[in-house]
XYZ file of C-alpha atoms in Angstrom:
558
model
C -36.986 72.330 -71.617
C -34.495 71.230 -68.898
C -35.589 72.316 -65.340
C -33.101 72.299 -62.534
C -35.124 72.853 -59.377
C -34.204 71.532 -55.919
C -33.697 71.907 -52.242
C -30.959 73.930 -50.593
C -32.437 73.742 -47.013
C -35.407 71.421 -46.838
C -36.831 73.209 -43.826
C -37.126 76.338 -45.882
C -38.206 74.824 -49.095
C -41.652 76.312 -49.661
C -41.933 77.803 -53.175
C -45.266 79.517 -52.616
C -45.646 80.628 -56.258
C -44.821 77.090 -57.787
C -47.265 76.427 -60.618
C -46.419 73.408 -62.971
C -48.931 74.693 -65.443
C -46.968 78.005 -65.745
C -43.855 76.111 -66.395
C -45.440 74.196 -69.099
C -47.015 77.158 -70.686
C -43.620 78.844 -70.919
C -42.277 75.760 -72.527
C -45.115 75.605 -75.027
C -44.768 79.225 -75.847
C -41.128 78.558 -76.748
C -42.037 75.739 -79.130
C -40.608 73.134 -76.875
C -41.985 69.516 -77.180
C -40.833 67.932 -73.881
C -39.660 68.906 -70.389
C -37.089 67.120 -68.238
C -37.147 67.863 -64.476
C -34.398 67.077 -61.921
C -36.460 64.566 -59.994
C -33.438 63.634 -57.857
C -30.091 65.482 -57.968
C -26.781 64.407 -56.394
C -27.980 65.255 -52.904
C -30.477 62.390 -53.217
C -33.445 64.454 -52.351
C -36.649 63.347 -54.233
C -39.078 65.753 -55.696
C -41.831 63.096 -55.644
C -43.462 61.111 -52.804
C -41.265 58.165 -53.013
C -42.190 55.049 -51.005
C -38.545 53.869 -50.912
C -37.240 56.800 -48.912
C -38.676 59.570 -46.720
C -35.963 61.883 -48.006
C -38.459 63.568 -50.253
C -40.427 66.815 -50.830
C -43.587 65.510 -49.267
C -42.229 64.112 -45.990
C -39.416 66.759 -45.405
C -40.571 70.164 -46.459
C -43.377 72.593 -45.709
C -44.437 72.422 -49.397
C -45.703 68.860 -48.962
C -46.601 68.605 -52.650
C -45.444 66.014 -55.189
C -43.838 68.252 -57.757
C -43.247 65.497 -60.254
C -46.943 64.527 -60.085
C -47.981 68.055 -60.676
C -45.800 68.555 -63.635
C -46.752 65.209 -65.200
C -50.330 66.265 -65.075
C -49.687 69.726 -66.516
C -47.653 68.237 -69.350
C -50.454 65.830 -70.185
C -52.952 68.561 -70.167
C -50.921 70.607 -72.647
C -49.744 67.734 -74.859
C -46.163 67.876 -73.906
C -44.021 64.893 -72.881
C -42.192 64.713 -69.532
C -38.878 63.097 -68.694
C -37.107 62.647 -65.455
C -33.551 63.625 -64.684
C -32.234 60.997 -62.257
C -28.861 61.289 -60.447
C -26.941 57.976 -60.206
C -24.932 59.537 -57.512
C -26.756 59.988 -54.041
C -24.668 61.616 -51.461
C -27.398 61.097 -48.839
C -27.912 57.365 -49.102
C -25.945 55.284 -46.544
C -25.236 52.600 -49.226
C -23.618 55.123 -51.393
C -20.165 56.551 -50.423
C -18.642 58.181 -53.519
C -15.280 58.975 -51.838
C -14.682 55.187 -51.717
C -16.028 54.251 -55.133
C -12.723 53.668 -56.909
C -10.900 52.130 -53.984
C -10.295 48.365 -53.774
C -11.966 48.161 -50.339
C -15.062 49.738 -51.674
C -15.307 47.271 -54.434
C -14.672 44.287 -52.008
C -17.609 45.756 -49.912
C -15.585 46.116 -46.730
C -16.210 49.853 -45.963
C -18.768 49.958 -43.100
C -22.293 50.629 -44.247
C -21.444 50.850 -47.915
C -22.645 48.349 -50.505
C -22.781 49.688 -54.106
C -24.587 46.702 -55.356
C -27.491 47.010 -52.885
C -27.585 50.764 -53.760
C -27.978 49.814 -57.335
C -31.014 47.690 -56.355
C -32.442 50.690 -54.531
C -31.850 52.859 -57.671
C -33.549 50.218 -59.812
C -36.660 50.379 -57.499
C -36.814 54.120 -57.685
C -36.622 54.035 -61.421
C -39.456 51.601 -61.604
C -41.460 53.780 -59.160
C -41.022 56.852 -61.382
C -42.038 54.860 -64.493
C -45.170 53.330 -62.804
C -46.302 56.562 -61.287
C -45.595 59.147 -64.101
C -44.787 57.285 -67.348
C -41.865 59.557 -68.363
C -40.709 59.660 -71.930
C -37.160 59.313 -70.896
C -34.865 58.979 -67.903
C -31.952 61.467 -68.098
C -29.226 59.784 -66.109
C -26.403 61.803 -64.606
C -23.808 61.573 -61.936
C -22.214 58.267 -62.964
C -18.491 59.378 -63.012
C -17.837 57.430 -59.778
C -18.543 54.259 -61.774
C -15.838 54.759 -64.377
C -13.508 52.201 -62.868
C -13.665 49.024 -64.976
C -14.890 47.054 -61.929
C -17.850 49.373 -61.412
C -19.013 50.369 -64.844
C -20.763 47.113 -65.497
C -22.996 47.707 -62.584
C -24.646 50.474 -64.511
C -24.682 48.769 -68.000
C -27.492 46.318 -66.930
C -29.654 45.197 -69.818
C -32.514 44.281 -67.470
C -32.606 47.961 -66.249
C -33.051 49.189 -69.826
C -35.458 46.598 -70.686
C -37.566 47.561 -67.527
C -37.624 51.202 -68.793
C -38.492 50.099 -72.357
C -41.499 48.141 -71.054
C -43.038 51.501 -69.869
C -42.106 53.222 -73.201
C -39.297 55.050 -71.463
C -35.823 55.609 -73.195
C -32.535 56.360 -71.564
C -29.435 58.466 -72.319
C -25.715 57.366 -72.582
C -24.702 58.723 -69.106
C -25.977 55.427 -67.895
C -22.557 53.729 -67.811
C -20.882 56.238 -70.263
C -22.410 54.075 -73.136
C -21.295 56.373 -75.873
C -21.476 53.382 -78.257
C -25.051 53.089 -77.493
C -24.817 49.284 -76.840
C -27.723 49.167 -74.540
C -29.115 52.753 -74.195
C -31.051 54.705 -76.685
C -29.367 57.994 -77.388
C -26.103 60.003 -76.840
C -25.987 62.785 -74.212
C -23.172 65.227 -74.969
C -20.982 66.842 -72.300
C -22.650 69.776 -70.639
C -23.079 72.830 -72.893
C -21.451 70.824 -75.803
C -22.841 69.744 -79.190
C -21.170 68.342 -82.256
C -20.525 70.770 -85.057
C -20.733 67.847 -87.564
C -22.964 64.819 -88.036
C -22.065 62.197 -85.598
C -24.383 59.670 -87.219
C -26.321 58.973 -83.883
C -29.246 60.541 -82.072
C -27.958 63.006 -79.543
C -29.170 65.603 -77.111
C -27.231 68.825 -76.158
C -28.111 70.110 -72.714
C -27.391 74.000 -72.578
C -27.548 76.457 -69.747
C -29.029 79.884 -70.513
C -26.226 81.519 -68.371
C -23.291 79.812 -66.638
C -25.171 77.898 -63.924
C -27.835 75.164 -63.972
C -29.728 76.282 -60.893
C -31.218 79.651 -60.166
C -28.824 82.552 -59.726
C -29.903 86.072 -59.203
C -28.765 88.623 -61.703
C -27.050 86.005 -63.908
C -26.004 87.223 -67.359
C -27.765 85.092 -69.894
C -26.879 84.116 -73.367
C -28.405 86.248 -76.109
C -31.364 85.148 -78.200
C -28.878 85.085 -81.123
C -26.559 82.633 -79.296
C -29.478 80.383 -78.140
C -30.957 80.261 -81.721
C -27.508 79.267 -83.051
C -27.463 76.510 -80.444
C -30.833 75.284 -81.818
C -29.986 75.190 -85.487
C -26.576 73.696 -84.720
C -28.134 70.757 -82.938
C -30.868 70.162 -85.492
C -28.399 70.472 -88.396
C -26.276 67.749 -86.909
C -28.960 65.282 -86.091
C -29.820 66.110 -82.463
C -32.108 67.886 -79.990
C -31.517 70.986 -77.912
C -32.320 70.554 -74.214
C -32.481 74.278 -72.917
C -32.225 74.740 -69.151
C -34.063 77.062 -66.814
C -33.681 77.396 -63.127
C -36.854 78.633 -61.399
C -36.329 80.921 -58.494
C -36.908 80.224 -54.754
C -40.612 80.996 -55.144
C -40.778 78.499 -57.997
C -41.139 80.937 -60.924
C -39.055 80.886 -64.168
C -37.237 84.278 -64.227
C -38.622 86.813 -66.594
C -35.434 87.262 -68.548
C -35.501 83.489 -69.314
C -39.081 83.695 -70.344
C -38.415 86.436 -72.691
C -35.690 84.565 -74.388
C -37.800 81.408 -74.624
C -40.636 83.394 -76.228
C -38.210 84.898 -78.737
C -37.085 81.450 -79.753
C -40.860 80.448 -79.943
C -41.624 83.398 -82.255
C -38.707 82.381 -84.514
C -40.031 78.809 -84.618
C -43.419 80.091 -85.577
C -41.867 81.509 -88.713
C -39.156 78.852 -89.273
C -40.202 75.682 -87.445
C -40.470 73.778 -90.703
C -36.771 73.800 -90.751
C -36.431 72.178 -87.371
C -39.380 69.936 -86.449
C -39.275 66.519 -87.893
C -36.222 67.142 -90.005
C -33.085 65.116 -90.322
C -29.427 66.161 -90.265
C -28.399 67.849 -93.565
C -26.612 65.764 -96.235
C -23.217 67.380 -95.684
C -21.463 65.402 -92.931
C -18.982 67.981 -91.853
C -18.831 71.383 -90.157
C -20.449 74.301 -92.007
C -18.894 77.707 -91.177
C -21.993 79.839 -92.196
C -24.643 77.797 -90.311
C -26.183 74.460 -90.847
C -28.439 72.454 -93.165
C -31.563 70.331 -92.177
C -33.484 68.315 -94.658
C -36.866 66.785 -95.172
C -37.331 63.930 -97.668
C -40.481 64.155 -99.708
C -42.132 61.650 -102.061
C -39.980 62.680 -105.120
C -37.908 65.610 -103.778
C -35.984 66.821 -100.844
C -36.344 70.097 -98.940
C -33.027 71.546 -97.862
C -33.259 74.216 -95.163
C -30.214 76.458 -95.162
C -30.033 77.923 -91.696
C -27.817 80.850 -92.331
C -26.148 82.529 -89.316
C -23.602 84.497 -91.262
C -25.655 86.083 -94.014
C -23.648 86.962 -97.232
C -23.153 90.789 -97.496
C -23.026 90.766 -101.340
C -26.304 89.145 -101.860
C -24.729 85.959 -103.286
C -25.081 82.574 -101.648
C -23.263 79.537 -103.244
C -23.913 75.930 -102.404
C -21.311 73.413 -103.575
C -21.787 69.689 -104.192
C -25.568 69.201 -104.367
C -25.850 67.636 -107.751
C -29.683 67.400 -107.861
C -31.772 69.583 -110.107
C -33.257 72.554 -108.270
C -37.119 72.765 -108.319
C -37.527 75.963 -106.215
C -35.769 78.302 -103.823
C -37.361 80.720 -101.367
C -37.081 82.450 -98.071
C -38.807 80.127 -95.559
C -40.367 82.707 -93.316
C -42.074 84.765 -96.095
C -42.257 82.405 -98.970
C -40.454 85.105 -101.159
C -38.969 83.443 -104.107
C -35.159 83.453 -104.743
C -33.559 83.494 -108.108
C -31.098 80.796 -108.653
C -28.850 79.217 -111.307
C -26.632 76.091 -111.414
C -23.780 74.772 -113.412
C -21.387 71.850 -113.254
C -17.765 72.620 -112.275
C -15.551 70.833 -114.694
C -12.676 70.510 -112.317
C -14.688 68.631 -109.658
C -17.512 67.158 -111.631
C -20.054 68.557 -108.984
C -22.777 71.104 -109.433
C -22.620 74.661 -108.020
C -25.914 76.250 -107.183
C -25.861 80.121 -106.994
C -28.670 81.918 -105.114
C -29.447 85.613 -105.454
C -30.651 86.561 -101.954
C -31.288 90.058 -100.353
C -28.278 91.899 -99.220
C -29.847 92.426 -95.717
C -30.460 89.354 -93.718
C -34.220 88.707 -93.608
C -34.293 87.626 -89.986
C -32.680 89.388 -86.978
C -31.154 86.120 -85.734
C -31.109 83.188 -88.195
C -32.406 83.398 -91.722
C -33.629 80.196 -93.509
C -33.522 79.526 -97.182
C -35.764 76.593 -98.391
C -34.209 74.858 -101.317
C -36.278 72.019 -102.921
C -34.363 69.727 -105.247
C -35.415 66.589 -107.098
C -34.906 63.134 -105.517
C -32.705 62.260 -102.554
C -29.547 64.255 -101.871
C -26.276 62.559 -101.656
C -23.317 64.964 -101.323
C -19.734 63.950 -101.865
C -18.325 63.279 -98.374
C -15.103 65.003 -99.070
C -14.396 68.077 -97.113
C -15.834 70.705 -99.328
C -15.490 74.433 -99.804
C -18.356 76.405 -98.347
C -20.362 79.505 -99.460
C -17.875 81.823 -97.632
C -14.952 80.167 -99.345
C -13.649 78.462 -96.339
C -12.787 74.707 -96.060
C -13.200 73.482 -92.483
C -11.561 70.131 -91.609
C -12.265 68.863 -88.151
C -9.731 66.739 -86.422
C -12.261 64.190 -85.183
C -12.769 63.253 -88.818
C -9.120 63.393 -89.938
C -7.161 60.362 -91.023
C -4.766 59.536 -88.055
C -1.107 58.839 -88.865
C 0.473 57.598 -85.534
C 4.055 56.771 -85.076
C 3.346 53.073 -84.367
C 0.532 50.742 -85.410
C -1.929 50.073 -82.700
C -3.886 46.783 -83.270
C -7.703 47.478 -83.661
C -7.399 51.292 -83.443
C -9.703 53.048 -85.795
C -8.177 55.285 -88.464
C -10.047 58.375 -87.152
C -11.334 59.616 -83.731
C -14.974 59.516 -84.738
C -14.889 55.763 -85.264
C -13.599 55.339 -81.680
C -17.113 56.411 -80.491
C -15.815 58.141 -77.371
C -17.691 61.449 -77.425
C -18.137 62.339 -73.780
C -15.245 60.519 -71.959
C -11.782 61.053 -73.276
C -10.202 57.775 -74.676
C -6.829 56.652 -73.247
C -4.373 54.841 -75.374
C -1.272 55.165 -77.612
C -0.999 58.114 -80.030
C -3.663 60.395 -81.251
C -6.908 59.813 -79.263
C -10.339 61.573 -78.760
C -10.402 64.316 -76.072
C -13.067 66.477 -74.581
C -14.906 68.951 -76.678
C -14.727 66.657 -79.710
C -10.952 67.570 -80.084
C -8.055 65.187 -80.332
C -5.190 64.748 -77.852
C -1.896 62.956 -77.988
C -0.996 64.845 -81.179
C 2.301 66.136 -79.856
C 5.301 64.158 -81.092
C 7.343 64.930 -84.128
C 6.308 62.826 -86.968
C 2.734 62.338 -86.165
C 0.254 63.549 -88.733
C -3.417 64.171 -89.550
C -4.739 64.359 -93.104
C -7.801 65.248 -95.110
C -9.077 65.007 -98.722
C -10.801 68.266 -99.639
C -12.519 69.766 -102.749
C -11.676 73.323 -103.831
C -13.847 75.211 -106.240
C -12.153 78.562 -106.030
C -8.463 78.754 -106.714
C -6.627 81.585 -104.920
C -4.581 82.446 -101.813
C -5.616 80.909 -98.544
C -4.481 81.227 -94.900
C -3.867 77.932 -93.157
C -5.454 78.251 -89.786
C -5.099 75.757 -86.775
C -7.947 75.760 -84.315
C -7.465 74.586 -80.745
C -9.518 74.627 -77.702
C -8.560 76.910 -74.808
C -10.119 78.197 -71.656
C -11.828 81.672 -72.038
C -9.358 83.207 -69.699
C -6.468 80.819 -70.220
C -3.062 82.317 -71.183
C -1.718 80.643 -74.294
C 2.095 79.945 -74.660
C 2.805 76.429 -76.026
C 5.996 75.051 -77.311
C 6.471 72.906 -80.351
C 5.358 73.601 -83.905
C 3.315 72.054 -86.747
C 3.644 71.891 -90.532
C 0.785 71.984 -93.024
C 1.416 70.564 -96.566
C -1.083 71.250 -99.371
C -0.992 71.576 -103.164
C 2.745 71.090 -103.149
C 3.360 73.843 -100.650
C 4.375 73.760 -96.944
C 3.941 76.232 -94.217
C 5.396 75.733 -90.622
C 5.023 77.689 -87.402
C 4.471 77.588 -83.775
C 0.961 77.818 -82.543
C 0.751 81.604 -81.991
C -2.572 83.008 -80.985
C -4.223 85.112 -83.586
C -7.832 85.466 -82.140
C -10.348 83.840 -79.908
C -13.852 82.913 -81.165
C -16.795 81.684 -79.230
C -18.816 79.051 -80.964
C -22.466 77.908 -80.552
C -21.375 74.351 -79.719
C -19.087 74.748 -76.705
C -19.202 75.419 -73.090
C -19.109 79.152 -72.443
C -15.867 78.733 -70.595
C -14.101 77.353 -73.719
C -13.259 79.152 -76.978
C -11.812 78.312 -80.355
C -8.259 79.702 -80.504
C -7.076 80.456 -84.058
C -3.391 80.125 -85.039
C -2.306 81.172 -88.427
C 0.527 79.025 -89.839
C 0.924 81.042 -93.059
C -0.468 81.304 -96.667
C -0.579 78.893 -99.658
C -1.585 79.492 -103.270
C -4.011 76.857 -104.556
C -3.928 77.305 -108.313
C -6.362 74.804 -109.520
C -9.943 73.676 -108.533
C -10.403 70.032 -107.768
C -9.451 67.467 -105.112
C -6.436 68.115 -102.872
C -4.835 66.562 -99.777
C -3.872 68.588 -96.733
C -1.759 67.128 -93.990
C -0.827 68.557 -90.610
C 2.340 67.111 -89.084
C 4.037 67.726 -85.779
C 7.307 69.475 -86.784
C 8.814 69.738 -83.319
C 7.732 68.070 -80.053
C 5.191 69.852 -77.793
C 7.099 69.607 -74.519
C 5.004 71.738 -72.298
C 1.276 72.364 -72.540
C -0.401 69.834 -74.888
C -2.860 71.561 -77.234
C -6.319 70.082 -77.961
C -6.661 70.321 -81.776
C -10.186 70.928 -83.058
C -9.830 71.835 -86.774
C -7.671 73.103 -89.619
C -9.176 75.803 -91.931
C -8.318 77.100 -95.291
C -9.547 80.757 -95.244
C -9.547 82.847 -98.346
C -7.434 85.854 -98.295
C -9.372 88.995 -99.194
C -7.491 90.121 -102.365
C -9.074 91.387 -105.505
C -9.374 88.587 -108.110
C -7.579 86.164 -105.652
C -10.689 84.030 -105.491
C -12.441 82.946 -108.640
C -14.812 80.241 -109.807
C -13.266 78.002 -112.465
């Protein structure tokens, strides 16, 4: 649970119904294991009785209670961990003047009253105070964007600061110095309301709002339980944690509508928590269109948990590429056994596991199939056809073909390890939302190796990011080449799709290039080329999909 709670007007801050125990009970009912409180937000106001400043809740408000102390005690009583959100930015402190942060005179220390190095020493002292007083499990750093100038970023990437936190058993996130490469910090914090839809290969946390805001807003429209549970299984299936935010009201109470959703998630976890707690990212490294997979390695077997969001309507679920022998298959929530059969696909050399499942989804939100197989699971890392027949190829994992060679530049965006701050450079580079930018000039290309088990007719769909209310009219065109066929088109909007891994203000925009006939199962190469320059708006490319066309006998297993 993430809790955004703070002061609008300190003289009026007196949440008479504040009860730290109630906050913790709500979290525990929802199956949450730790709580992160905004101990100091950008305004610099401290929710604890800091000895380093009187700009705090005890000295300045009628409440005169140490909120962090109360929450730490309540968490300890209920067996939950507590973490502290701490804003690097501090708009109140005289040593900190963000409007000057990236100006030369600020860096020379010539602005009257401002000394960012002394401010960093103050920040260090407050962090040590929080660790000494409350033993937080983590510090959730935020507000460091003003330090992105190359002269300022090293001020935050201080090994002695992280060493001090570790001495208290406290870990830190990557917003300390935009350390996406995890050179000194412990785990990756994604952009707000963002999570990867594939396995990044690092520990990450996805912080998500229930509505559109972080702090309390009356009558706010909240995400549905379905959308929130999709966020949960997406994070777990790709190797991360979900940090779900609540904003207590002015009286200090978590709104009833938020409590209801949290309880719904807790009830789901009571039935299916085995698929979430203590599991690892699934063995397939790329995006899965029907849901996600988590796994648990046992002594001589592996439990695969298929977290199915889009339940098959025909009662047939197919899993490609898991070559292990199946020991059992069942619905996780009820233990009801599922019939299965498996066979080797001659064209690919990989096994196909076919499950006979109920035609109606067993769970209202996300249904989980527990598949136990012998030994450790090692899936082919090629982009693989999924149970619904789609092949989803993310641009972050594509092979990059630039117009010129750039020394030291990795061959794909993922290896550049810039997940939260867009990279700047020549050619195709990482962009926000785990998209790629710079793919805009004739002759540039992206390519993927893919495995197809079902020959047939497929639409080639390009997926870009767009604002929810953004008009879409881009110049330029792209060409896809696969299985000896080529389709070329402008990026014309076909539909907009919300996904469980993006900010609510951003959607996947689907553009159909045309159809291709893939006549044989096996390994293929798909390349996407810029056929004519994008001279106006520059699209952010997220994925390319092969989507089976619904024609009788067009899709078949070979």
